[in-house]
XYZ file of C-alpha atoms in Angstrom:
771
model
C 68.624 99.617 79.449
C 65.959 96.972 79.521
C 63.532 95.870 82.488
C 61.931 92.879 82.254
C 60.320 91.590 85.133
C 61.700 88.095 87.547
C 58.867 86.141 89.862
C 56.555 89.748 90.595
C 59.448 92.496 90.681
C 60.050 94.949 87.944
C 63.863 94.426 87.182
C 66.293 97.512 84.935
C 69.333 95.491 83.148
C 71.549 96.803 80.073
C 71.453 95.682 76.921
C 72.902 91.800 76.177
C 71.959 90.316 79.795
C 71.242 87.554 80.832
C 68.252 86.062 82.549
C 70.183 85.556 85.781
C 72.270 89.512 85.457
C 68.455 89.955 86.117
C 68.330 87.095 89.161
C 71.205 89.108 91.132
C 69.967 92.329 90.678
C 66.483 91.451 92.113
C 68.218 89.405 94.255
C 66.641 86.637 93.494
C 68.734 83.193 93.531
C 68.162 81.139 91.127
C 70.402 77.420 91.330
C 73.529 76.452 89.288
C 76.574 74.802 89.128
C 78.349 76.024 86.148
C 77.636 80.289 84.975
C 80.652 81.807 87.436
C 80.486 86.548 88.036
C 84.051 85.667 86.215
C 83.522 82.915 83.804
C 82.747 83.502 80.122
C 78.164 81.452 80.002
C 78.994 78.080 79.390
C 74.927 76.735 80.183
C 76.199 72.748 80.941
C 75.016 71.672 83.889
C 71.008 73.514 83.322
C 70.626 73.479 87.256
C 69.376 77.125 86.209
C 66.149 76.422 83.959
C 63.282 79.366 85.051
C 59.961 79.278 83.130
C 59.607 82.346 80.327
C 56.403 83.497 80.145
C 55.764 82.361 75.950
C 58.353 80.111 75.704
C 57.546 76.055 75.024
C 59.941 75.075 77.103
C 61.945 76.112 80.545
C 65.255 78.464 79.684
C 68.579 78.595 81.947
C 68.572 81.361 83.376
C 72.438 81.266 82.328
C 72.344 81.845 78.297
C 69.298 83.209 78.393
C 69.028 86.943 76.791
C 66.901 89.637 78.082
C 64.653 91.122 75.691
C 61.948 93.627 76.472
C 59.001 93.383 78.936
C 60.195 89.589 79.691
C 58.222 87.867 82.204
C 60.746 85.136 84.371
C 59.625 82.905 86.497
C 62.048 81.287 89.020
C 59.950 79.761 91.317
C 57.076 78.092 89.080
C 56.342 74.816 88.985
C 57.681 74.664 85.787
C 60.906 75.659 87.015
C 61.041 74.113 89.487
C 60.290 70.762 88.073
C 62.507 71.476 85.785
C 65.695 71.285 88.170
C 64.545 68.156 89.477
C 64.886 67.165 86.616
C 68.146 68.235 85.840
C 68.918 67.177 90.110
C 67.926 63.660 89.161
C 70.466 63.073 86.531
C 73.483 64.736 88.355
C 72.742 62.232 91.937
C 72.164 59.065 89.411
C 76.565 58.842 88.686
C 77.346 60.942 92.069
C 79.101 58.699 94.685
C 77.837 58.543 97.976
C 80.505 59.413 99.928
C 79.801 62.608 101.690
C 81.216 61.158 104.188
C 84.556 62.003 104.080
C 85.158 64.654 100.936
C 86.690 67.022 101.851
C 83.741 69.397 100.113
C 81.379 68.445 103.145
C 80.240 71.589 104.669
C 80.783 73.364 101.840
C 79.594 72.045 98.640
C 77.199 73.933 96.269
C 75.726 70.443 95.419
C 75.255 68.613 98.738
C 72.865 72.134 99.034
C 71.416 71.324 96.040
C 70.096 68.393 96.005
C 68.000 69.481 99.728
C 66.080 71.699 97.791
C 65.291 69.652 94.031
C 67.033 66.542 95.400
C 64.835 63.347 95.723
C 64.769 60.832 98.959
C 65.994 58.196 96.775
C 66.478 56.648 93.030
C 65.180 54.736 90.465
C 68.689 54.970 88.738
C 69.425 51.294 90.081
C 71.839 50.618 86.274
C 76.266 50.419 87.789
C 77.871 53.712 88.631
C 80.570 55.757 86.416
C 84.119 55.552 87.678
C 86.670 57.567 86.768
C 89.869 57.368 86.944
C 91.457 59.152 89.332
C 94.397 61.612 88.378
C 97.502 62.726 89.566
C 98.572 66.126 88.195
C 99.685 68.338 91.628
C 101.326 68.566 94.711
C 99.125 70.749 95.386
C 95.520 69.400 93.906
C 94.293 65.795 94.565
C 92.187 64.685 91.827
C 91.934 61.068 93.311
C 87.768 61.554 92.877
C 87.084 62.941 89.623
C 84.048 60.569 89.909
C 82.369 62.979 91.898
C 82.958 66.153 88.461
C 79.813 66.417 86.965
C 81.149 68.709 84.391
C 80.273 71.750 84.835
C 83.418 72.847 83.004
C 83.765 75.870 85.603
C 88.129 74.312 86.168
C 88.733 74.381 82.174
C 87.204 78.006 81.898
C 89.390 79.598 84.129
C 92.478 77.642 83.040
C 91.814 79.153 79.431
C 90.120 82.740 80.237
C 91.708 83.853 83.808
C 94.973 81.808 84.497
C 95.591 82.240 80.557
C 96.844 78.873 80.344
C 94.575 75.477 79.068
C 95.685 72.904 81.476
C 92.202 70.424 82.131
C 90.160 69.167 79.792
C 87.493 67.689 78.801
C 87.688 64.362 76.663
C 85.329 61.501 74.842
C 81.565 62.118 75.297
C 78.360 61.021 77.506
C 78.997 58.954 80.313
C 82.785 58.776 79.387
C 83.790 62.942 79.239
C 86.174 63.036 81.464
C 87.804 66.689 82.228
C 91.704 65.436 82.727
C 94.823 66.771 81.008
C 96.489 66.533 78.410
C 98.691 63.917 77.858
C 98.986 63.050 81.224
C 99.862 66.335 81.764
C 100.003 68.566 84.848
C 98.981 72.048 85.840
C 101.601 74.266 86.500
C 99.808 77.508 86.693
C 100.514 79.804 89.028
C 96.941 80.691 89.816
C 95.873 76.868 90.747
C 94.248 76.446 93.815
C 91.531 79.243 92.393
C 89.737 76.114 91.023
C 89.174 74.225 94.477
C 87.527 77.438 95.183
C 85.483 76.836 91.583
C 84.968 72.848 91.721
C 81.175 72.434 93.174
C 80.881 69.592 94.190
C 84.802 68.140 95.690
C 86.106 66.467 92.005
C 89.385 68.519 92.621
C 90.224 69.150 96.534
C 93.580 70.745 97.690
C 96.150 68.131 98.486
C 98.342 69.449 101.409
C 94.294 70.113 103.372
C 93.361 66.408 102.150
C 91.133 64.768 105.288
C 92.577 66.804 107.811
C 90.270 68.702 109.533
C 86.132 69.480 108.557
C 85.028 72.244 107.315
C 82.272 73.213 110.428
C 84.865 72.308 113.319
C 87.439 75.263 111.198
C 87.134 78.556 112.567
C 87.048 81.636 110.182
C 89.606 85.049 110.320
C 90.174 87.434 108.233
C 94.021 88.715 107.071
C 96.659 89.799 104.404
C 99.581 87.889 102.395
C 102.296 88.848 103.824
C 104.140 88.063 99.898
C 103.153 90.100 96.822
C 102.703 93.704 97.458
C 98.950 92.683 96.049
C 97.782 92.603 98.757
C 95.205 89.954 98.907
C 92.590 89.499 101.659
C 92.814 86.202 102.882
C 90.367 83.793 105.497
C 92.169 82.159 107.277
C 90.068 79.014 109.183
C 91.762 77.924 111.667
C 91.710 74.719 114.179
C 92.625 74.942 117.623
C 96.001 77.271 117.622
C 97.026 75.472 114.293
C 96.190 77.102 110.907
C 94.851 74.190 108.856
C 93.886 76.153 105.381
C 93.447 79.710 103.569
C 90.625 81.030 101.667
C 90.427 84.601 99.648
C 88.407 86.654 100.863
C 86.299 88.665 98.186
C 87.582 92.562 97.308
C 86.786 93.527 94.369
C 89.326 96.573 94.376
C 92.469 93.850 95.631
C 92.211 90.433 94.526
C 88.074 89.759 93.234
C 87.732 86.442 94.460
C 91.136 84.909 93.844
C 94.509 83.523 95.406
C 97.883 83.687 94.366
C 98.823 79.775 94.975
C 101.632 81.066 97.317
C 99.541 82.880 98.849
C 97.336 79.957 99.888
C 99.171 77.718 100.589
C 102.736 78.610 101.906
C 100.334 78.558 105.737
C 102.200 74.987 105.675
C 105.063 76.951 106.512
C 103.785 78.548 108.959
C 103.868 74.964 111.306
C 107.310 72.902 110.275
C 109.570 71.045 112.396
C 111.679 74.652 111.154
C 109.815 77.460 113.494
C 111.951 79.080 115.879
C 110.327 78.996 118.903
C 112.433 80.328 121.944
C 115.161 82.755 122.387
C 118.670 80.958 122.119
C 121.548 82.921 122.923
C 125.724 80.704 120.999
C 128.056 80.020 124.065
C 130.805 78.965 123.489
C 130.116 77.773 119.831
C 126.701 76.060 121.296
C 123.546 77.324 120.946
C 121.774 77.063 124.331
C 117.699 77.999 125.118
C 117.330 80.608 127.107
C 114.969 82.680 127.910
C 113.706 86.567 126.760
C 114.639 88.393 129.464
C 117.973 87.325 129.600
C 118.325 87.122 125.540
C 117.104 90.624 125.287
C 118.779 91.730 128.218
C 122.609 90.335 125.432
C 120.918 92.159 123.684
C 120.937 95.446 124.646
C 124.245 94.887 127.047
C 125.349 94.690 123.306
C 124.885 97.039 121.046
C 125.414 99.508 124.821
C 129.235 97.698 124.349
C 129.317 97.909 120.596
C 128.346 101.773 120.899
C 130.165 103.117 123.233
C 133.421 101.659 121.272
C 133.048 101.529 117.857
C 130.065 104.793 117.501
C 126.930 104.417 117.307
C 127.490 104.371 112.919
C 128.762 100.482 113.802
C 125.189 99.329 114.306
C 122.794 98.592 111.330
C 119.125 97.323 111.273
C 117.747 95.623 107.579
C 114.560 93.856 107.311
C 112.550 92.886 104.174
C 109.781 94.783 103.777
C 107.531 91.178 104.429
C 108.123 92.781 107.345
C 104.813 95.128 109.404
C 105.159 98.809 108.982
C 104.949 98.640 113.170
C 107.670 96.479 112.920
C 109.783 98.499 110.511
C 108.798 101.709 112.186
C 110.566 100.410 115.700
C 113.475 98.399 114.706
C 114.253 102.191 112.632
C 113.419 104.901 116.294
C 115.285 102.120 118.057
C 118.703 101.981 115.755
C 117.406 105.771 115.208
C 117.550 105.647 118.888
C 120.216 104.996 119.675
C 122.222 107.124 117.241
C 122.926 105.751 113.185
C 120.696 105.886 110.114
C 121.922 102.546 109.158
C 118.454 100.769 108.781
C 116.940 99.971 105.288
C 114.378 96.974 103.574
C 116.299 97.268 99.745
C 118.001 94.933 100.443
C 118.349 93.798 96.993
C 118.766 97.041 94.677
C 121.338 98.136 93.500
C 121.405 101.472 93.715
C 119.616 103.462 96.390
C 117.971 106.116 95.075
C 118.127 109.245 97.863
C 114.538 110.484 98.592
C 111.539 110.845 100.393
C 109.217 110.835 97.847
C 107.497 106.894 98.473
C 106.968 105.481 95.344
C 104.631 103.016 94.913
C 102.102 102.038 91.971
C 100.329 105.272 90.898
C 97.252 104.011 90.654
C 94.491 101.951 92.409
C 95.384 98.012 91.245
C 91.077 97.604 89.646
C 92.971 99.725 87.006
C 95.495 97.656 85.709
C 91.903 95.487 84.190
C 91.226 98.793 81.839
C 94.435 100.468 80.870
C 94.258 100.859 77.088
C 98.320 100.775 76.601
C 100.878 99.739 78.917
C 104.923 99.146 78.700
C 105.665 97.341 81.327
C 109.638 96.730 82.399
C 111.849 94.770 84.408
C 109.029 92.325 85.329
C 109.243 88.594 85.284
C 105.271 89.612 85.512
C 103.867 86.354 86.125
C 106.372 85.045 88.735
C 106.332 88.828 90.773
C 103.030 89.517 90.833
C 100.848 86.438 89.615
C 97.011 88.353 90.585
C 98.484 91.665 88.184
C 99.470 89.825 85.743
C 96.087 88.034 85.599
C 94.162 91.461 85.532
C 96.320 92.971 81.810
C 95.501 89.116 80.754
C 92.590 90.607 81.278
C 92.960 93.994 79.972
C 94.679 92.768 76.740
C 91.639 90.489 76.224
C 89.443 93.263 75.963
C 91.946 94.813 73.675
C 94.997 96.844 75.839
C 97.899 97.201 73.829
C 100.017 95.187 76.297
C 104.873 96.292 75.257
C 107.993 94.126 77.371
C 110.864 95.584 77.800
C 112.717 92.835 79.654
C 116.249 90.316 78.533
C 114.207 87.646 79.234
C 111.609 86.401 76.507
C 108.755 84.683 79.510
C 105.485 83.870 78.369
C 103.400 85.656 79.980
C 100.659 84.384 78.475
C 99.010 87.081 76.952
C 99.099 88.529 74.093
C 101.751 91.638 73.341
C 102.085 94.111 71.372
C 105.703 94.326 71.602
C 108.703 92.558 73.070
C 111.617 94.934 73.586
C 114.414 92.242 74.134
C 118.015 93.321 75.119
C 121.044 92.839 78.171
C 120.230 94.232 81.518
C 122.867 97.096 80.993
C 120.730 98.771 77.867
C 117.504 99.023 79.588
C 118.182 102.934 80.186
C 119.655 102.625 76.181
C 115.647 100.907 75.082
C 113.430 103.296 77.697
C 116.014 105.892 75.230
C 114.431 105.201 71.824
C 111.247 104.843 73.509
C 112.185 108.574 74.099
C 113.380 109.710 71.526
C 110.198 108.140 69.126
C 107.771 109.636 71.520
C 109.360 113.335 70.627
C 109.305 112.221 66.612
C 106.201 111.752 66.914
C 104.844 115.172 69.061
C 108.330 117.176 67.504
C 109.437 118.040 70.612
C 113.124 117.846 71.050
C 114.699 114.227 72.883
C 115.413 113.844 76.491
C 118.667 112.319 75.462
C 120.245 111.224 72.605
C 119.341 108.459 71.310
C 118.532 105.972 67.877
C 113.899 105.286 67.475
C 113.649 101.117 65.646
C 110.768 100.423 64.054
C 109.634 98.423 67.669
C 110.627 101.661 68.761
C 108.346 103.689 66.848
C 105.675 101.092 67.182
C 105.791 101.255 71.433
C 106.046 105.261 70.834
C 102.861 105.491 68.879
C 100.573 103.609 71.261
C 101.623 105.144 73.803
C 100.206 108.047 71.947
C 97.177 106.685 71.541
C 94.182 105.616 73.294
C 93.189 107.064 77.087
C 94.321 104.439 80.824
C 97.814 103.870 80.165
C 101.034 103.226 82.184
C 104.811 103.185 81.836
C 104.888 99.450 84.517
C 108.187 99.379 86.167
C 108.883 95.244 87.722
C 111.145 94.225 90.440
C 114.330 93.915 88.116
C 113.561 97.490 86.580
C 113.779 98.702 90.678
C 116.618 96.357 91.700
C 118.696 98.004 88.867
C 122.042 100.029 89.145
C 120.833 102.021 87.130
C 116.838 102.117 88.281
C 116.925 106.350 88.919
C 118.058 106.241 84.875
C 114.634 103.955 84.266
C 112.575 106.416 86.575
C 113.962 109.421 84.957
C 113.391 108.142 81.581
C 109.706 106.513 82.090
C 108.816 110.112 84.407
C 109.132 111.849 80.349
C 108.082 109.759 78.508
C 104.508 109.028 80.617
C 104.703 112.966 80.556
C 104.609 113.660 76.547
C 101.272 110.331 75.978
C 100.062 111.328 79.040
C 100.980 107.216 80.950
C 100.637 106.795 84.593
C 104.304 105.924 85.595
C 104.076 103.200 88.803
C 105.973 100.839 90.177
C 104.864 97.192 91.029
C 106.440 97.127 93.469
C 108.758 93.743 95.493
C 106.388 92.700 98.231
C 103.683 92.992 100.830
C 104.305 96.091 102.302
C 107.029 97.693 99.682
C 105.642 100.718 100.198
C 104.481 100.718 103.718
C 108.854 100.305 104.942
C 109.117 103.544 102.707
C 105.964 105.448 104.598
C 107.645 104.070 108.315
C 111.353 105.016 107.007
C 113.357 102.015 107.224
C 115.665 103.366 105.087
C 119.110 105.771 106.228
C 118.402 108.969 106.440
C 121.392 111.162 106.545
C 124.284 110.482 106.702
C 123.742 106.868 107.271
C 124.039 103.651 105.803
C 122.070 102.023 102.548
C 122.102 97.754 102.269
C 124.188 98.234 100.053
C 126.844 99.873 102.105
C 126.083 97.011 104.832
C 127.202 94.432 103.498
C 129.732 96.050 101.525
C 131.407 97.708 104.108
C 130.805 95.713 107.262
C 130.208 96.814 109.516
C 130.885 95.779 114.290
C 126.428 94.985 114.789
C 123.775 93.454 112.825
C 119.876 93.807 113.224
C 118.527 91.574 110.734
C 114.046 91.855 110.967
C 113.413 88.662 109.068
C 115.922 88.640 106.631
C 119.120 86.143 105.638
C 121.259 87.998 104.051
C 122.691 84.864 101.877
C 118.747 85.376 100.205
C 117.774 88.878 100.490
C 121.078 90.335 99.083
C 121.500 92.208 95.616
C 124.995 90.833 96.330
C 124.847 87.150 98.407
C 128.609 85.838 98.956
C 129.413 89.748 99.686
C 126.309 89.757 102.329
C 127.821 86.364 104.008
C 131.274 87.685 104.470
C 129.761 91.150 105.434
C 127.478 89.371 108.547
C 130.766 86.720 109.592
C 132.735 88.793 109.494
C 130.215 90.795 112.940
C 130.960 91.148 116.351
C 127.028 90.923 116.938
C 124.414 89.752 114.609
C 121.219 89.641 116.219
C 118.242 88.044 114.110
C 114.568 87.538 115.132
C 113.599 85.493 112.528
C 110.328 83.162 112.982
C 112.774 79.752 111.253
C 116.300 78.537 112.386
C 117.890 80.076 108.622
C 121.318 80.012 108.215
C 121.968 82.233 110.529
C 123.004 79.387 113.443
C 126.208 79.310 111.075
C 126.729 83.523 112.025
C 124.128 84.995 114.943
C 124.682 85.304 118.349
C 121.559 85.362 119.394
C 117.883 84.282 118.301
C 114.966 86.001 118.766
C 111.655 83.409 117.428
C 109.061 86.192 115.768
C 105.844 85.355 114.932
C 104.856 85.165 110.893
C 102.282 87.451 109.920
C 99.557 85.302 111.652
C 100.526 84.851 114.913
C 100.482 88.729 114.968
C 98.507 92.303 114.581
C 99.468 94.479 112.572
C 99.438 96.266 109.443
C 100.274 95.946 105.265
C 100.506 98.510 102.428
C 99.935 97.393 98.936
C 101.659 98.223 95.957
C 97.435 101.471 95.171
C 99.224 102.461 98.667
C 95.946 100.673 100.760
C 96.494 100.269 104.154
C 95.567 97.509 105.484
C 96.513 96.024 109.043
C 95.086 91.877 110.429
C 95.058 90.826 113.318
C 96.561 87.234 114.865
C 94.565 84.420 113.763
C 96.804 81.999 116.301
C 97.925 81.569 119.180
C 101.380 82.662 118.727
C 104.006 78.725 119.816
C 106.246 78.139 121.962
C 108.091 80.539 123.499
C 106.894 82.957 119.698
C 106.381 87.038 120.245
C 105.319 88.799 117.879
C 108.251 91.789 116.515
C 106.894 94.833 117.759
C 106.252 93.730 121.575
C 109.694 92.792 121.477
C 111.741 95.837 119.834
C 109.437 97.904 122.271
C 110.640 96.226 125.294
C 114.530 96.495 123.834
C 114.042 99.761 123.854
C 112.274 100.979 126.447
C 115.479 98.356 128.214
C 118.142 100.400 126.866
C 116.569 103.720 127.694
C 115.337 105.321 125.455
C 112.211 107.595 124.644
C 109.546 107.046 123.186
C 108.478 102.899 123.523
C 105.452 102.730 125.155
C 102.761 101.610 123.343
C 100.355 99.430 124.197
C 99.180 98.011 121.558
C 100.378 98.118 117.142
C 97.646 100.438 116.943
C 99.513 102.859 118.546
C 102.733 102.949 116.399
C 100.047 102.245 113.383
C 99.249 105.472 113.914
C 102.579 106.778 114.640
C 103.963 105.470 111.861
C 102.011 105.918 109.555
C 100.904 110.330 110.890
C 97.794 112.312 109.744
C 96.288 109.802 107.081
C 95.036 112.890 105.107
C 98.593 113.372 104.471
C 99.292 110.050 103.429
C 97.434 110.001 99.083
C 100.586 113.250 99.669
C 103.519 111.293 100.070
C 102.826 108.872 96.944
C 104.599 109.706 94.583
C 106.486 108.265 91.667
C 107.969 111.459 89.922
C 111.482 111.304 89.291
C 114.111 114.609 87.183
C 115.475 113.261 83.835
C 119.310 111.422 85.169
C 122.728 110.880 82.837
C 123.014 106.962 82.656
C 126.143 105.556 81.743
C 126.261 103.783 78.300
C 125.991 100.784 77.546
C 129.405 98.097 78.252
C 131.156 97.571 74.877
C 129.701 94.169 73.885
C 132.349 91.180 74.414
C 131.515 90.803 77.581
C 128.430 88.568 79.743
C 126.132 90.287 82.019
C 123.954 88.107 84.923
C 120.042 88.166 84.769
C 118.984 87.545 88.291
C 114.684 86.632 89.461
C 113.991 85.321 92.420
C 111.494 82.356 92.382
C 107.913 82.609 93.098
C 108.897 79.986 95.659
C 111.866 81.171 96.012
C 110.899 85.259 97.569
C 110.745 85.123 100.998
C 111.321 83.433 104.302
C 107.246 81.887 104.310
C 107.001 80.094 101.601
C 110.332 79.018 100.896
C 109.742 76.613 103.588
C 105.985 75.814 102.215
C 106.620 72.063 101.546
C 103.933 71.658 99.207
C 105.539 74.401 96.746
C 108.457 73.329 96.511
C 107.478 70.097 95.302
C 106.158 72.409 91.525
C 108.055 72.974 88.984
C 108.217 77.010 89.491
C 110.109 75.410 93.093
C 112.426 73.063 90.545
C 116.143 73.950 91.758
C 118.073 76.845 88.970
C 119.552 76.338 86.347
C 121.462 78.425 84.469
C 119.464 79.693 81.178
C 122.480 80.261 77.704
C 121.283 82.212 74.895
C 122.198 79.925 71.634
C 125.161 81.402 70.477
C 126.663 81.348 73.988
C 125.384 77.242 73.887
C 127.147 76.046 71.094
C 130.570 78.171 71.620
C 130.660 76.739 75.225
C 129.710 73.433 72.962
C 127.204 72.086 75.347
C 124.861 69.763 75.305
C 121.531 68.986 77.762
C 122.499 68.046 80.983
C 126.158 69.362 80.877
C 127.201 71.881 84.204
C 128.743 75.188 83.994
C 130.733 76.831 86.017
C 129.703 80.430 86.744
C 131.990 82.724 88.398
C 131.535 86.802 89.116
C 134.755 88.104 90.949
C 135.415 85.347 93.610
C 132.043 84.187 94.425
C 131.780 81.017 92.008
C 128.947 77.765 91.904
C 128.664 74.578 89.431
C 124.688 74.815 87.690
C 122.760 72.229 85.580
C 123.152 74.730 82.325
C 120.161 74.955 79.853
C 119.362 76.076 76.603
C 116.997 79.302 76.893
C 116.137 80.943 72.766
C 115.177 83.740 73.529
C 117.211 85.639 75.797
C 118.624 88.169 75.639
C 123.291 88.118 73.665
C 125.432 88.921 76.020
C 122.995 86.434 78.778
C 122.776 84.000 81.218
C 119.523 83.583 83.275
C 120.718 82.124 86.876
C 118.238 82.969 88.869
C 118.843 84.146 92.792
C 117.738 83.722 96.479
C 118.050 79.566 96.245
C 121.047 78.271 98.640
C 121.965 76.634 94.959
C 123.132 79.929 94.258
C 123.613 81.750 97.219
C 127.670 81.378 96.308
C 127.189 83.589 93.622
C 127.883 87.827 93.290
C 125.059 90.551 92.101
C 122.009 89.484 90.951
C 123.185 92.910 87.930
C 126.913 92.584 86.258
C 129.403 90.390 85.042
C 128.759 87.041 84.675
C 131.758 83.873 83.995
C 131.046 80.624 82.242
C 133.166 77.778 81.650
C 131.625 74.466 80.591
C 132.435 72.482 84.037
């Protein structure tokens, strides 16, 4: 440690720290623009000049290393004059458009100009002008004349997002931040550049000119999308959500947000919102009051129970629902005498266990891993902020290994990559297990032949201290998911690694804790949609987009006697449902999400429910009471949460990824084709599907069928050709694309999109012919 004196205060900091770090530790503010605690030091704004004793001139606090006994003054005449001089230079070319600038009221330059700027300018020459740029449907670079060249956005791309999409060209007064050769900004983390920009050069395109910052109320919330559980500040004007920015939580999302978390709020105000209960009468939809709608549902369910038994009723729910909603829906179904409830709508195998599958470690630990094997994850798009943490680990020397059927660019160095068809993933893990067994001199758990890549992974996992085997969404949804988990556990046991699921949605862990999966004798989601029931309760579910086999799911709900759709939006349910109940999205209800690490995060509604919309937990409570079921006398969502979670001290004991090693089916003989299906980042749930600006991004382009090189040549395809995809009785025609990194014998076709809703299972055989 090194001791220095700063403004008369003694402070100790680690050797190699900068004066800025010492000032932060001492609680002394040094004005700055280019410095940011999460980015590398650039020292190009010079606003942080300070007076260092015995130095011939003011020194930049962000780039001056501390030395023993150093004496620093941040408020001396010398320091203040230097800072004022820098401010004068910065303001020379800055346009005087604060009254119309979206950054007005939360602008670092405005704030510091008050303290360090002059009351008039000595500069009389013409100001520089930088032409506006069109780079993204999310970011506005229309006023780049405001840019002060702090390069925070450039460094963010390189260091955090992993891709340098912006850079600086030219020199002197001709310098400007731009994309290369008129490129676009397509990173799934791009919105963070808006927060980082200390002036109004990069602003939010969806928010542009819609409100002034001082008109907005700020309310805390939690993201309802992926399993990070990112903490949000939702900014509200009247009863409308206007903007979403990150709430800093170092242990969860640090100070970042994925674009999905930041811009999905547009859907909350969309024209597709369902705002009144609707009943289908004589084939026509009619708006009714809540009493009529709920009486119809209660009477219909009781009639089906009387005629066909309680087992003819089933409930499907997404893990994007709150803990309270999941708990009350499970209680309602079980109160009717049925065990048919499930949240695992995209799974192909259904584990019969009471264990709650989770990340296996704190989220923050991902940044400090030394070894990681990631199995079956479309990492960047499924979990943008987890990918960012693993990227930081890789930058510090972590060895990251990938096992998948595709070779997507994770924007980080990989120590190895195993690319095989999904049906061969268990064999690939077994090969790694065999290599570990050889290295350790123990019997292999199953017979397998280790290749060079398997030996590389095994040696890597046997080294290092902090290591993990992480199972992604595709591994959880895999037809042999339990075999993958069993093999991962055996490898982890032998190598000292931890096993964890990255987990699919905001409340996948919460859904397990709430008991939203079938009990003894109950049907799981796959059975409910392959053996059609008489009645379905759908909570936030769109079967044609959220099911593992959408064609089969659609057929099942279309054949039911009664379908009750509880949804915030007018979905395709208008074709097959009998009742539409408008329930509140996360912004209009109180609730709880349990993220991948098992962190319980509760939130309140930030705006009033639109129209006749009601929180789903209240709807389910009233429905249970109307049907005469016991245990629905809750007054608040906190009471529901307390019952759903039970003893908080027992919560940690329920989180468990251990699993026995199970025999698994051998890979099918070569020759057949297998489907590989990711759910695109902006198709993952009902809210992002209806967020207008997100649907204009590159990640939301219509799906294509990606084919490996050998199949492409065999079919004689050229760019722009279309292919017919057939799975059983289901088919679709899509444009074809050559994907050299795709495993042999695979066809990559996204799920969760209307263009592929007519297809069958996300995993399994598929036939391809030239259309």
